[in-house]
Amino acid sequence: MADVSGSMVNSHWMMLGLLASFAVAHSGLAALRPRGEKLLGARLYRVLFALVSLPLAVVLIVYFFNHRYDGVQLWQVQDVPGVRALVWGLSAISFIFLYPATFNLLEIAAIAKPEVHLYETGIIRITRHPQMVGQIIWCIAHTLWLGTTFMVVTSLGLILHHVFGVWHGDRRWQMRYGEAFEAVKARTSIVPFQAVWDGRQTLKVDEFLRPAYLGVVVFVALLWWLHPTLMVATSRVPW
């Protein structure tokens, strides 16, 4: 039992290490983007960014899948009526916030020249940092569903990374756009809907009628369908 317990505790630390490695690589490359693009060009730097970030993300996801039930079971509510629907509903909402960058798929793939966009339409009217909000919603849903200390540690690490990303993102926008960013900052909020409640922003439904949101819906449906297959596939990886 001691060996099993120690192994489980080690998995917690390993997850924190993987999260820290991804955060340093992802945020570090984002911070170096202006210099990197001058040296390599925008497209090549985007490729470098992907070659570093994507493998780390895959390792992180596989390790999470394989160790999600490690540690102490703090609660068990999977059989409670309505919890499964709540978790899937929150997860679907989280992806709407997590992937606003899907509006610029050609840039993500470096087919079009990658740009740093400063805008305040669509989901940015709700929150200036939708990825942070989406990650928190995802963490709440999965922590509720799994109820393990490993999931709690994972959620805390992910949330801390995205909270840092709020400061880091605002700082990079400030350095790049100056007064233009200050104007956007004054009309938007970090807390969801705060700027709307304050009267600084107005939601426009037509801005959400975009193919990207349909893509998110399709992605969530595919993820729901493939979820059991993904669990089986990752379980075969000896990590």
mmCIF file with all atom_site columns, N, CA, C and O in Angstrom, residues 77-102:
data_model
loop_
_atom_site.group_PDB
_atom_site.id
_atom_site.type_symbol
_atom_site.label_atom_id
_atom_site.label_alt_id
_atom_site.label_comp_id
_atom_site.label_asym_id
_atom_site.label_entity_id
_atom_site.label_seq_id
_atom_site.pdbx_PDB_ins_code
_atom_site.Cartn_x
_atom_site.Cartn_y
_atom_site.Cartn_z
_atom_site.occupancy
_atom_site.B_iso_or_equiv
_atom_site.pdbx_formal_charge
_atom_site.auth_seq_id
_atom_site.auth_comp_id
_atom_site.auth_asym_id
_atom_site.auth_atom_id
_atom_site.pdbx_PDB_model_num
ATOM 1   N N  . VAL A 1 77  ? -19.997 11.654 -6.983  1.00 0.00 ? 77  VAL A N  1
ATOM 2   C CA . VAL A 1 77  ? -21.352 12.110 -7.336  1.00 0.00 ? 77  VAL A CA 1
ATOM 3   C C  . VAL A 1 77  ? -21.744 11.693 -8.750  1.00 0.00 ? 77  VAL A C  1
ATOM 4   O O  . VAL A 1 77  ? -22.741 12.180 -9.285  1.00 0.00 ? 77  VAL A O  1
ATOM 5   N N  . GLN A 1 78  ? -20.978 10.795 -9.357  1.00 0.00 ? 78  GLN A N  1
ATOM 6   C CA . GLN A 1 78  ? -21.250 10.421 -10.743 1.00 0.00 ? 78  GLN A CA 1
ATOM 7   C C  . GLN A 1 78  ? -22.612 9.757  -10.920 1.00 0.00 ? 78  GLN A C  1
ATOM 8   O O  . GLN A 1 78  ? -23.179 9.801  -12.015 1.00 0.00 ? 78  GLN A O  1
ATOM 9   N N  . ASP A 1 79  ? -23.115 9.130  -9.856  1.00 0.00 ? 79  ASP A N  1
ATOM 10  C CA . ASP A 1 79  ? -24.410 8.457  -9.947  1.00 0.00 ? 79  ASP A CA 1
ATOM 11  C C  . ASP A 1 79  ? -25.577 9.344  -9.514  1.00 0.00 ? 79  ASP A C  1
ATOM 12  O O  . ASP A 1 79  ? -26.729 8.915  -9.543  1.00 0.00 ? 79  ASP A O  1
ATOM 13  N N  . VAL A 1 80  ? -25.262 10.568 -9.109  1.00 0.00 ? 80  VAL A N  1
ATOM 14  C CA . VAL A 1 80  ? -26.317 11.491 -8.696  1.00 0.00 ? 80  VAL A CA 1
ATOM 15  C C  . VAL A 1 80  ? -27.066 11.977 -9.940  1.00 0.00 ? 80  VAL A C  1
ATOM 16  O O  . VAL A 1 80  ? -26.432 12.427 -10.911 1.00 0.00 ? 80  VAL A O  1
ATOM 17  N N  . PRO A 1 81  ? -28.391 11.885 -9.958  1.00 0.00 ? 81  PRO A N  1
ATOM 18  C CA . PRO A 1 81  ? -29.161 12.319 -11.139 1.00 0.00 ? 81  PRO A CA 1
ATOM 19  C C  . PRO A 1 81  ? -28.857 13.764 -11.524 1.00 0.00 ? 81  PRO A C  1
ATOM 20  O O  . PRO A 1 81  ? -28.828 14.655 -10.670 1.00 0.00 ? 81  PRO A O  1
ATOM 21  N N  . GLY A 1 82  ? -28.633 13.981 -12.792 1.00 0.00 ? 82  GLY A N  1
ATOM 22  C CA . GLY A 1 82  ? -28.402 15.331 -13.301 1.00 0.00 ? 82  GLY A CA 1
ATOM 23  C C  . GLY A 1 82  ? -26.946 15.753 -13.354 1.00 0.00 ? 82  GLY A C  1
ATOM 24  O O  . GLY A 1 82  ? -26.611 16.716 -14.068 1.00 0.00 ? 82  GLY A O  1
ATOM 25  N N  . VAL A 1 83  ? -26.067 15.060 -12.622 1.00 0.00 ? 83  VAL A N  1
ATOM 26  C CA . VAL A 1 83  ? -24.658 15.473 -12.583 1.00 0.00 ? 83  VAL A CA 1
ATOM 27  C C  . VAL A 1 83  ? -23.987 15.275 -13.929 1.00 0.00 ? 83  VAL A C  1
ATOM 28  O O  . VAL A 1 83  ? -23.240 16.142 -14.407 1.00 0.00 ? 83  VAL A O  1
ATOM 29  N N  . ARG A 1 84  ? -24.234 14.136 -14.586 1.00 0.00 ? 84  ARG A N  1
ATOM 30  C CA . ARG A 1 84  ? -23.621 13.884 -15.894 1.00 0.00 ? 84  ARG A CA 1
ATOM 31  C C  . ARG A 1 84  ? -24.022 14.974 -16.898 1.00 0.00 ? 84  ARG A C  1
ATOM 32  O O  . ARG A 1 84  ? -23.172 15.504 -17.618 1.00 0.00 ? 84  ARG A O  1
ATOM 33  N N  . ALA A 1 85  ? -25.297 15.313 -16.938 1.00 0.00 ? 85  ALA A N  1
ATOM 34  C CA . ALA A 1 85  ? -25.771 16.348 -17.866 1.00 0.00 ? 85  ALA A CA 1
ATOM 35  C C  . ALA A 1 85  ? -25.150 17.693 -17.531 1.00 0.00 ? 85  ALA A C  1
ATOM 36  O O  . ALA A 1 85  ? -24.779 18.473 -18.423 1.00 0.00 ? 85  ALA A O  1
ATOM 37  N N  . LEU A 1 86  ? -25.025 17.988 -16.226 1.00 0.00 ? 86  LEU A N  1
ATOM 38  C CA . LEU A 1 86  ? -24.423 19.246 -15.798 1.00 0.00 ? 86  LEU A CA 1
ATOM 39  C C  . LEU A 1 86  ? -22.967 19.327 -16.235 1.00 0.00 ? 86  LEU A C  1
ATOM 40  O O  . LEU A 1 86  ? -22.521 20.359 -16.757 1.00 0.00 ? 86  LEU A O  1
ATOM 41  N N  . VAL A 1 87  ? -22.238 18.240 -16.049 1.00 0.00 ? 87  VAL A N  1
ATOM 42  C CA . VAL A 1 87  ? -20.820 18.220 -16.399 1.00 0.00 ? 87  VAL A CA 1
ATOM 43  C C  . VAL A 1 87  ? -20.628 18.391 -17.903 1.00 0.00 ? 87  VAL A C  1
ATOM 44  O O  . VAL A 1 87  ? -19.782 19.174 -18.350 1.00 0.00 ? 87  VAL A O  1
ATOM 45  N N  . TRP A 1 88  ? -21.432 17.684 -18.696 1.00 0.00 ? 88  TRP A N  1
ATOM 46  C CA . TRP A 1 88  ? -21.315 17.823 -20.148 1.00 0.00 ? 88  TRP A CA 1
ATOM 47  C C  . TRP A 1 88  ? -21.752 19.217 -20.610 1.00 0.00 ? 88  TRP A C  1
ATOM 48  O O  . TRP A 1 88  ? -21.163 19.803 -21.521 1.00 0.00 ? 88  TRP A O  1
ATOM 49  N N  . GLY A 1 89  ? -22.771 19.765 -19.962 1.00 0.00 ? 89  GLY A N  1
ATOM 50  C CA . GLY A 1 89  ? -23.217 21.110 -20.305 1.00 0.00 ? 89  GLY A CA 1
ATOM 51  C C  . GLY A 1 89  ? -22.152 22.151 -20.009 1.00 0.00 ? 89  GLY A C  1
ATOM 52  O O  . GLY A 1 89  ? -21.861 23.029 -20.851 1.00 0.00 ? 89  GLY A O  1
ATOM 53  N N  . LEU A 1 90  ? -21.545 22.063 -18.823 1.00 0.00 ? 90  LEU A N  1
ATOM 54  C CA . LEU A 1 90  ? -20.471 22.992 -18.469 1.00 0.00 ? 90  LEU A CA 1
ATOM 55  C C  . LEU A 1 90  ? -19.271 22.814 -19.391 1.00 0.00 ? 90  LEU A C  1
ATOM 56  O O  . LEU A 1 90  ? -18.638 23.797 -19.789 1.00 0.00 ? 90  LEU A O  1
ATOM 57  N N  . SER A 1 91  ? -18.964 21.574 -19.734 1.00 0.00 ? 91  SER A N  1
ATOM 58  C CA . SER A 1 91  ? -17.829 21.313 -20.630 1.00 0.00 ? 91  SER A CA 1
ATOM 59  C C  . SER A 1 91  ? -18.065 21.943 -22.003 1.00 0.00 ? 91  SER A C  1
ATOM 60  O O  . SER A 1 91  ? -17.153 22.531 -22.593 1.00 0.00 ? 91  SER A O  1
ATOM 61  N N  . ALA A 1 92  ? -19.296 21.811 -22.516 1.00 0.00 ? 92  ALA A N  1
ATOM 62  C CA . ALA A 1 92  ? -19.623 22.412 -23.813 1.00 0.00 ? 92  ALA A CA 1
ATOM 63  C C  . ALA A 1 92  ? -19.473 23.926 -23.759 1.00 0.00 ? 92  ALA A C  1
ATOM 64  O O  . ALA A 1 92  ? -18.899 24.550 -24.673 1.00 0.00 ? 92  ALA A O  1
ATOM 65  N N  . ILE A 1 93  ? -19.968 24.540 -22.688 1.00 0.00 ? 93  ILE A N  1
ATOM 66  C CA . ILE A 1 93  ? -19.841 25.993 -22.527 1.00 0.00 ? 93  ILE A CA 1
ATOM 67  C C  . ILE A 1 93  ? -18.366 26.390 -22.435 1.00 0.00 ? 93  ILE A C  1
ATOM 68  O O  . ILE A 1 93  ? -17.946 27.401 -23.000 1.00 0.00 ? 93  ILE A O  1
ATOM 69  N N  . SER A 1 94  ? -17.581 25.576 -21.732 1.00 0.00 ? 94  SER A N  1
ATOM 70  C CA . SER A 1 94  ? -16.160 25.899 -21.561 1.00 0.00 ? 94  SER A CA 1
ATOM 71  C C  . SER A 1 94  ? -15.439 25.967 -22.899 1.00 0.00 ? 94  SER A C  1
ATOM 72  O O  . SER A 1 94  ? -14.571 26.821 -23.097 1.00 0.00 ? 94  SER A O  1
ATOM 73  N N  . PHE A 1 95  ? -15.798 25.084 -23.844 1.00 0.00 ? 95  PHE A N  1
ATOM 74  C CA . PHE A 1 95  ? -15.122 25.087 -25.141 1.00 0.00 ? 95  PHE A CA 1
ATOM 75  C C  . PHE A 1 95  ? -15.491 26.322 -25.959 1.00 0.00 ? 95  PHE A C  1
ATOM 76  O O  . PHE A 1 95  ? -14.689 26.791 -26.771 1.00 0.00 ? 95  PHE A O  1
ATOM 77  N N  . ILE A 1 96  ? -16.683 26.846 -25.756 1.00 0.00 ? 96  ILE A N  1
ATOM 78  C CA . ILE A 1 96  ? -17.067 28.082 -26.449 1.00 0.00 ? 96  ILE A CA 1
ATOM 79  C C  . ILE A 1 96  ? -16.159 29.218 -26.020 1.00 0.00 ? 96  ILE A C  1
ATOM 80  O O  . ILE A 1 96  ? -15.780 30.082 -26.823 1.00 0.00 ? 96  ILE A O  1
ATOM 81  N N  . PHE A 1 97  ? -15.782 29.226 -24.742 1.00 0.00 ? 97  PHE A N  1
ATOM 82  C CA . PHE A 1 97  ? -14.862 30.250 -24.235 1.00 0.00 ? 97  PHE A CA 1
ATOM 83  C C  . PHE A 1 97  ? -13.407 29.915 -24.563 1.00 0.00 ? 97  PHE A C  1
ATOM 84  O O  . PHE A 1 97  ? -12.599 30.806 -24.835 1.00 0.00 ? 97  PHE A O  1
ATOM 85  N N  . LEU A 1 98  ? -13.076 28.628 -24.514 1.00 0.00 ? 98  LEU A N  1
ATOM 86  C CA . LEU A 1 98  ? -11.675 28.226 -24.649 1.00 0.00 ? 98  LEU A CA 1
ATOM 87  C C  . LEU A 1 98  ? -11.104 28.473 -26.032 1.00 0.00 ? 98  LEU A C  1
ATOM 88  O O  . LEU A 1 98  ? -9.906  28.715 -26.182 1.00 0.00 ? 98  LEU A O  1
ATOM 89  N N  . TYR A 1 99  ? -11.944 28.395 -27.076 1.00 0.00 ? 99  TYR A N  1
ATOM 90  C CA . TYR A 1 99  ? -11.395 28.405 -28.419 1.00 0.00 ? 99  TYR A CA 1
ATOM 91  C C  . TYR A 1 99  ? -11.906 29.542 -29.298 1.00 0.00 ? 99  TYR A C  1
ATOM 92  O O  . TYR A 1 99  ? -12.369 29.314 -30.415 1.00 0.00 ? 99  TYR A O  1
ATOM 93  N N  . PRO A 1 100 ? -11.832 30.796 -28.811 1.00 0.00 ? 100 PRO A N  1
ATOM 94  C CA . PRO A 1 100 ? -12.186 31.912 -29.696 1.00 0.00 ? 100 PRO A CA 1
ATOM 95  C C  . PRO A 1 100 ? -11.200 32.054 -30.842 1.00 0.00 ? 100 PRO A C  1
ATOM 96  O O  . PRO A 1 100 ? -11.493 32.641 -31.870 1.00 0.00 ? 100 PRO A O  1
ATOM 97  N N  . ALA A 1 101 ? -9.987  31.490 -30.686 1.00 0.00 ? 101 ALA A N  1
ATOM 98  C CA . ALA A 1 101 ? -8.983  31.574 -31.745 1.00 0.00 ? 101 ALA A CA 1
ATOM 99  C C  . ALA A 1 101 ? -9.390  30.787 -32.975 1.00 0.00 ? 101 ALA A C  1
ATOM 100 O O  . ALA A 1 101 ? -8.760  30.909 -34.029 1.00 0.00 ? 101 ALA A O  1
ATOM 101 N N  . THR A 1 102 ? -10.430 29.944 -32.862 1.00 0.00 ? 102 THR A N  1
ATOM 102 C CA . THR A 1 102 ? -10.887 29.207 -34.043 1.00 0.00 ? 102 THR A CA 1
ATOM 103 C C  . THR A 1 102 ? -11.420 30.160 -35.106 1.00 0.00 ? 102 THR A C  1
ATOM 104 O O  . THR A 1 102 ? -11.647 29.757 -36.240 1.00 0.00 ? 102 THR A O  1
#
